[in-house]
């Protein structure tokens, strides 16, 4: 594709399988065609707001550890190939377009079914997945994940935009607004519990899927604000000390500098009839704009 420079600071480009958008102020975003994984989002101040593991595998041979991998057609472990978090984050997506909409750069990436995806007895369906990534007039990152059932048979899926946020100290981060919400505790055999605390803290392993979570959540008291639609759940994850050691693509102390807050659609799975389209959206807003 051609590089477009709209002004000295705004535009888009693609090089070696990485799409770069440059928007308002110092804002920018990088998206790997591998998995359509957003690996970087800098807000208008130029500050990186996403965590990417320094040992992430970026050659397409594995899902990318960090940024915003797309879990589809399955969140978590489950019956579908290849078990954990589905196949969308493991496959190369196509770049459909990159353009300026007025002064705002956006890119459209797509994945459709292949012989390989259809070969799975658990997901033999025809589909079209589209990711639309854009930087808006103030440098916020806006993502739309569009799922289209292009086959004759209905299917169900679960999904998550598995967002890794960069933080200075995970154990000092709190997420508010979940009190009274039910959650499945994946650090405790998926037992269903009810959140009793005003603030969820990351002082040990956290691996929870909050059911029917608010659509407007802040990661930390002064962190990024995320607004979601079509993604009723929120997964909070930090592997803490022991489980981080088991991750081959993260340094042992990696857990300290990120928390995952993952908008998801899990309970119940989304059912899509032939020809139907489902949109999930996520807006990430800089804390500098929402003080
Ligand atoms: C989270 C899950 O969404 O992703 C965790 O809740 C899981 O249980 C984590 O460990 C990372 O998964 P993966 O497959 O990228 O190592």
Short mmCIF file of C-alpha atoms and ligand atoms in Angstrom, two decimals:
data_model
loop_
_atom_site.label_atom_id
_atom_site.label_comp_id
_atom_site.label_asym_id
_atom_site.label_seq_id
_atom_site.Cartn_x
_atom_site.Cartn_y
_atom_site.Cartn_z
CA UNK A 1 0.00 0.00 0.00
CA UNK A 2 1.00 3.64 -0.36
CA UNK A 3 2.15 5.74 2.51
CA UNK A 4 -0.06 8.74 3.10
CA UNK A 5 1.16 11.85 4.85
CA UNK A 6 -1.70 14.25 5.50
CA UNK A 7 0.36 16.74 7.48
CA UNK A 8 3.78 16.46 9.08
CA UNK A 9 2.23 14.43 11.88
CA UNK A 10 -0.89 12.68 10.55
CA UNK A 11 -1.25 9.80 8.17
CA UNK A 12 -0.88 6.07 7.77
CA UNK A 13 1.60 3.58 6.41
CA UNK A 14 2.22 -0.14 6.13
CA UNK A 15 5.56 -1.84 6.29
CA UNK A 16 6.54 -5.48 6.88
CA UNK A 17 3.09 -6.48 8.05
CA UNK A 18 2.64 -3.59 10.47
CA UNK A 19 0.13 -0.80 9.88
CA UNK A 20 0.87 2.52 11.57
CA UNK A 21 -1.67 5.30 12.09
CA UNK A 22 -0.61 8.76 13.17
CA UNK A 23 -3.31 11.09 14.46
CA UNK A 24 -3.96 14.19 16.58
CA UNK A 25 -1.00 15.53 18.54
CA UNK A 26 1.50 12.75 19.13
CA UNK A 27 -1.11 10.00 18.94
CA UNK A 28 -0.31 6.83 17.01
CA UNK A 29 -1.28 3.21 16.78
CA UNK A 30 0.41 0.08 15.42
CA UNK A 31 -1.44 -2.96 14.21
CA UNK A 32 0.18 -6.25 13.19
CA UNK A 33 -1.56 -8.05 10.35
CA UNK A 34 -0.77 -11.16 12.37
CA UNK A 35 -3.95 -11.58 14.38
CA UNK A 36 -4.94 -7.95 13.63
CA UNK A 37 -3.22 -7.33 16.93
CA UNK A 38 -2.93 -3.71 18.02
CA UNK A 39 0.50 -3.61 19.66
CA UNK A 40 0.83 0.08 20.45
CA UNK A 41 -1.40 3.03 21.17
CA UNK A 42 0.14 6.34 22.09
CA UNK A 43 -2.28 9.04 23.18
CA UNK A 44 -2.05 12.67 22.04
CA UNK A 45 0.72 13.31 24.58
CA UNK A 46 2.80 10.58 22.95
CA UNK A 47 2.64 8.29 25.97
CA UNK A 48 2.38 4.55 25.33
CA UNK A 49 -0.75 3.20 26.97
CA UNK A 50 -0.57 -0.48 25.99
CA UNK A 51 1.82 -3.12 27.29
CA UNK A 52 3.76 -5.26 24.82
CA UNK A 53 6.00 -7.91 26.33
CA UNK A 54 9.67 -7.23 25.46
CA UNK A 55 9.92 -10.94 24.62
CA UNK A 56 6.69 -11.14 22.62
CA UNK A 57 6.92 -13.36 19.51
CA UNK A 58 6.36 -11.04 16.57
CA UNK A 59 7.18 -13.33 13.65
CA UNK A 60 3.69 -14.75 13.21
CA UNK A 61 4.47 -18.13 14.74
CA UNK A 62 2.47 -17.50 17.92
CA UNK A 63 -0.12 -15.09 19.30
CA UNK A 64 1.40 -11.75 20.30
CA UNK A 65 1.86 -11.33 24.06
CA UNK A 66 0.57 -7.84 24.68
CA UNK A 67 -1.34 -5.07 22.97
CA UNK A 68 -4.87 -6.16 22.07
CA UNK A 69 -5.07 -9.71 20.72
CA UNK A 70 -8.51 -10.70 19.42
CA UNK A 71 -9.97 -13.82 21.02
CA UNK A 72 -12.40 -15.41 18.54
CA UNK A 73 -14.40 -17.59 18.00
CA UNK A 74 -13.76 -18.55 21.54
CA UNK A 75 -12.68 -16.80 24.69
CA UNK A 76 -10.62 -18.94 27.06
CA UNK A 77 -10.17 -22.67 26.92
CA UNK A 78 -13.04 -24.64 25.51
CA UNK A 79 -14.14 -27.09 22.90
CA UNK A 80 -12.92 -25.26 19.83
CA UNK A 81 -9.70 -25.47 17.89
CA UNK A 82 -7.10 -24.33 18.74
CA UNK A 83 -8.31 -24.42 22.25
CA UNK A 84 -7.24 -21.29 24.15
CA UNK A 85 -8.77 -18.04 22.86
CA UNK A 86 -9.58 -19.34 19.35
CA UNK A 87 -7.73 -18.91 16.08
CA UNK A 88 -8.19 -15.23 15.07
CA UNK A 89 -5.08 -14.14 17.01
CA UNK A 90 -2.95 -16.83 15.35
CA UNK A 91 -3.68 -16.12 11.69
CA UNK A 92 -2.58 -13.46 9.20
CA UNK A 93 -5.32 -10.92 8.42
CA UNK A 94 -5.54 -8.92 5.19
CA UNK A 95 -5.29 -5.15 5.06
CA UNK A 96 -8.43 -4.02 3.21
CA UNK A 97 -7.83 -0.28 3.37
CA UNK A 98 -6.15 2.54 5.19
CA UNK A 99 -7.37 6.07 4.73
CA UNK A 100 -7.86 9.50 6.24
CA UNK A 101 -11.41 10.29 7.23
CA UNK A 102 -11.14 14.05 7.36
CA UNK A 103 -8.10 14.34 9.63
CA UNK A 104 -8.50 10.96 11.30
CA UNK A 105 -6.56 7.91 10.14
CA UNK A 106 -8.20 4.52 10.07
CA UNK A 107 -7.38 1.02 8.91
CA UNK A 108 -9.62 -1.89 8.04
CA UNK A 109 -8.33 -5.47 8.41
CA UNK A 110 -10.11 -8.68 7.52
CA UNK A 111 -10.04 -12.42 8.17
CA UNK A 112 -12.31 -14.87 6.38
CA UNK A 113 -12.72 -18.60 6.77
CA UNK A 114 -10.20 -20.84 5.05
CA UNK A 115 -9.88 -24.55 4.51
CA UNK A 116 -7.82 -24.58 7.67
CA UNK A 117 -10.48 -22.91 9.84
CA UNK A 118 -13.29 -24.96 8.27
CA UNK A 119 -11.36 -28.17 8.87
CA UNK A 120 -12.14 -27.92 12.56
CA UNK A 121 -15.08 -30.10 13.43
CA UNK A 122 -15.97 -27.46 16.02
CA UNK A 123 -15.99 -24.42 13.76
CA UNK A 124 -16.70 -25.48 10.18
CA UNK A 125 -18.53 -22.22 9.45
CA UNK A 126 -18.16 -19.43 6.90
CA UNK A 127 -17.47 -16.03 8.40
CA UNK A 128 -15.99 -12.62 7.77
CA UNK A 129 -14.24 -10.83 10.65
CA UNK A 130 -13.40 -7.17 10.23
CA UNK A 131 -11.39 -4.94 12.53
CA UNK A 132 -11.77 -1.20 12.02
CA UNK A 133 -9.15 0.75 13.96
CA UNK A 134 -9.16 4.54 14.05
CA UNK A 135 -7.64 7.45 15.92
CA UNK A 136 -10.21 10.17 16.54
CA UNK A 137 -9.89 13.96 16.64
CA UNK A 138 -8.34 13.86 20.13
CA UNK A 139 -6.18 10.76 19.65
CA UNK A 140 -8.50 8.22 21.29
CA UNK A 141 -8.31 4.73 19.82
CA UNK A 142 -11.55 3.33 18.52
CA UNK A 143 -11.93 -0.33 17.56
CA UNK A 144 -14.86 -2.07 15.93
CA UNK A 145 -14.82 -5.84 15.61
CA UNK A 146 -17.48 -6.83 13.07
CA UNK A 147 -18.51 -10.46 12.72
CA UNK A 148 -20.53 -11.48 9.67
CA UNK A 149 -22.01 -14.91 9.17
CA UNK A 150 -21.43 -15.49 5.44
CA UNK A 151 -22.60 -19.10 5.48
CA UNK A 152 -25.95 -20.82 5.46
CA UNK A 153 -25.74 -22.15 9.01
CA UNK A 154 -26.10 -20.25 12.28
CA UNK A 155 -23.16 -20.32 14.65
CA UNK A 156 -22.28 -19.15 18.13
CA UNK A 157 -19.08 -17.57 19.34
CA UNK A 158 -17.49 -15.95 22.35
CA UNK A 159 -14.94 -13.18 22.03
CA UNK A 160 -12.70 -10.72 23.84
CA UNK A 161 -10.55 -7.74 22.97
CA UNK A 162 -7.75 -8.90 25.23
CA UNK A 163 -6.34 -5.50 26.17
CA UNK A 164 -3.01 -5.27 28.00
CA UNK A 165 -2.64 -1.83 29.63
CA UNK A 166 0.76 -0.46 30.59
CA UNK A 167 0.89 0.53 34.27
CA UNK A 168 3.71 1.60 36.55
CA UNK A 169 2.87 -0.90 39.28
CA UNK A 170 0.10 -3.46 38.87
CA UNK A 171 -0.21 -3.97 42.61
CA UNK A 172 -1.19 -0.30 42.95
CA UNK A 173 -3.93 -0.48 40.30
CA UNK A 174 -7.58 -0.62 41.24
CA UNK A 175 -10.65 -1.00 39.08
CA UNK A 176 -13.87 0.46 40.47
CA UNK A 177 -17.52 -0.05 39.62
CA UNK A 178 -17.76 -3.84 39.84
CA UNK A 179 -19.20 -4.20 43.33
CA UNK A 180 -22.27 -6.47 43.35
CA UNK A 181 -21.37 -7.99 39.96
CA UNK A 182 -21.12 -11.77 39.56
CA UNK A 183 -17.88 -13.14 38.25
CA UNK A 184 -16.37 -16.47 37.29
CA UNK A 185 -13.13 -16.86 39.17
CA UNK A 186 -10.69 -18.63 36.87
CA UNK A 187 -8.07 -18.57 39.64
CA UNK A 188 -10.48 -20.66 41.71
CA UNK A 189 -11.89 -23.36 39.42
CA UNK A 190 -14.28 -20.98 37.63
CA UNK A 191 -16.39 -20.72 40.77
CA UNK A 192 -19.09 -18.07 40.48
CA UNK A 193 -18.74 -15.34 43.09
CA UNK A 194 -20.15 -11.88 43.75
CA UNK A 195 -17.75 -8.94 43.98
CA UNK A 196 -17.90 -7.51 47.49
CA UNK A 197 -15.26 -4.83 47.13
CA UNK A 198 -15.68 -1.30 45.89
CA UNK A 199 -12.30 -1.59 44.17
CA UNK A 200 -10.72 -4.67 42.61
CA UNK A 201 -6.98 -4.72 43.27
CA UNK A 202 -4.19 -6.71 41.69
CA UNK A 203 -2.36 -7.87 44.80
CA UNK A 204 -2.08 -11.50 43.71
CA UNK A 205 -3.19 -13.56 40.72
CA UNK A 206 -6.42 -12.13 39.30
CA UNK A 207 -8.30 -14.02 36.57
CA UNK A 208 -11.98 -13.09 36.64
CA UNK A 209 -14.75 -12.69 34.15
CA UNK A 210 -17.30 -10.16 35.39
CA UNK A 211 -20.72 -10.83 33.94
CA UNK A 212 -22.71 -7.84 32.74
CA UNK A 213 -19.97 -5.35 33.63
CA UNK A 214 -20.50 -1.58 33.18
CA UNK A 215 -19.73 -0.26 29.70
CA UNK A 216 -17.60 2.58 31.04
CA UNK A 217 -14.61 1.46 33.11
CA UNK A 218 -11.34 3.03 34.14
CA UNK A 219 -8.13 1.04 34.50
CA UNK A 220 -6.75 2.52 37.70
CA UNK A 221 -7.82 5.71 39.40
CA UNK A 222 -5.98 7.84 36.88
CA UNK A 223 -5.66 5.36 34.04
CA UNK A 224 -7.13 4.83 30.60
CA UNK A 225 -10.91 4.94 30.35
CA UNK A 226 -12.49 2.25 28.24
CA UNK A 227 -15.95 2.38 26.76
CA UNK A 228 -17.38 -0.82 25.32
CA UNK A 229 -20.51 -1.81 23.44
CA UNK A 230 -21.66 -5.25 22.42
CA UNK A 231 -19.23 -6.77 24.92
CA UNK A 232 -21.16 -7.33 28.11
CA UNK A 233 -18.37 -8.90 30.17
CA UNK A 234 -15.11 -7.56 31.53
CA UNK A 235 -12.20 -9.92 32.21
CA UNK A 236 -9.53 -8.76 34.63
CA UNK A 237 -6.28 -10.67 34.45
CA UNK A 238 -2.83 -10.45 35.95
CA UNK A 239 -0.80 -13.67 36.32
CA UNK A 240 1.30 -12.35 39.24
CA UNK A 241 4.61 -14.02 40.20
CA UNK A 242 4.21 -17.80 39.75
CA UNK A 243 2.09 -17.89 36.61
CA UNK A 244 4.26 -15.31 34.88
CA UNK A 245 7.23 -17.69 35.22
CA UNK A 246 5.28 -20.21 33.14
CA UNK A 247 4.84 -17.73 30.26
CA UNK A 248 7.68 -18.27 27.79
CA UNK A 249 7.08 -14.90 26.10
CA UNK A 250 7.17 -12.60 29.11
CA UNK A 251 10.01 -11.73 31.50
CA UNK A 252 9.57 -13.00 35.05
CA UNK A 253 8.82 -9.52 36.35
CA UNK A 254 6.49 -8.68 33.44
CA UNK A 255 3.37 -8.92 35.61
CA UNK A 256 4.39 -5.74 37.42
CA UNK A 257 3.86 -3.41 34.49
CA UNK A 258 0.54 -4.44 33.00
CA UNK A 259 -2.99 -5.32 33.84
CA UNK A 260 -5.44 -6.82 31.39
CA UNK A 261 -8.96 -5.40 31.27
CA UNK A 262 -10.65 -7.30 28.47
CA UNK A 263 -14.10 -6.40 27.19
CA UNK A 264 -15.67 -9.72 26.24
CA UNK A 265 -18.89 -11.43 25.16
CA UNK A 266 -19.03 -14.78 26.90
CA UNK A 267 -22.21 -15.26 28.94
CA UNK A 268 -24.14 -16.19 26.94
CA UNK A 269 -22.28 -16.85 23.67
CA UNK A 270 -23.39 -14.67 20.75
CA UNK A 271 -25.62 -16.46 18.28
CA UNK A 272 -25.42 -15.30 14.68
CA UNK A 273 -27.88 -16.47 12.04
CA UNK A 274 -26.95 -16.76 8.37
CA UNK A 275 -26.29 -13.28 6.94
CA UNK A 276 -26.33 -11.55 10.32
CA UNK A 277 -23.74 -9.05 11.48
CA UNK A 278 -22.56 -8.37 15.02
CA UNK A 279 -20.54 -5.32 16.07
CA UNK A 280 -18.41 -5.11 19.19
CA UNK A 281 -16.79 -1.75 19.87
CA UNK A 282 -14.13 -0.49 22.21
CA UNK A 283 -12.97 3.09 22.67
CA UNK A 284 -9.82 3.81 24.64
CA UNK A 285 -9.63 7.32 26.02
CA UNK A 286 -6.51 8.92 27.42
CA UNK A 287 -6.60 9.78 31.13
CA UNK A 288 -5.40 13.24 30.12
CA UNK A 289 -8.86 13.85 28.60
CA UNK A 290 -10.93 12.46 31.44
CA UNK A 291 -9.37 13.87 34.62
C1 LIG B 1 -6.98 -14.29 30.04
C2 LIG B 1 -7.51 -15.53 30.72
O1 LIG B 1 -7.98 -13.71 29.28
O2 LIG B 1 -5.91 -14.67 29.16
C3 LIG B 1 -6.38 -16.23 31.47
O3 LIG B 1 -8.57 -15.17 31.59
C4 LIG B 1 -5.24 -16.53 30.53
O4 LIG B 1 -6.87 -17.42 32.07
C5 LIG B 1 -4.81 -15.25 29.84
O5 LIG B 1 -4.17 -17.09 31.25
C6 LIG B 1 -3.68 -15.41 28.85
O6 LIG B 1 -3.97 -16.40 27.93
P1 LIG B 1 -2.90 -16.81 26.83
O7 LIG B 1 -3.49 -17.93 26.07
O8 LIG B 1 -2.67 -15.60 25.98
O9 LIG B 1 -1.65 -17.19 27.59
#
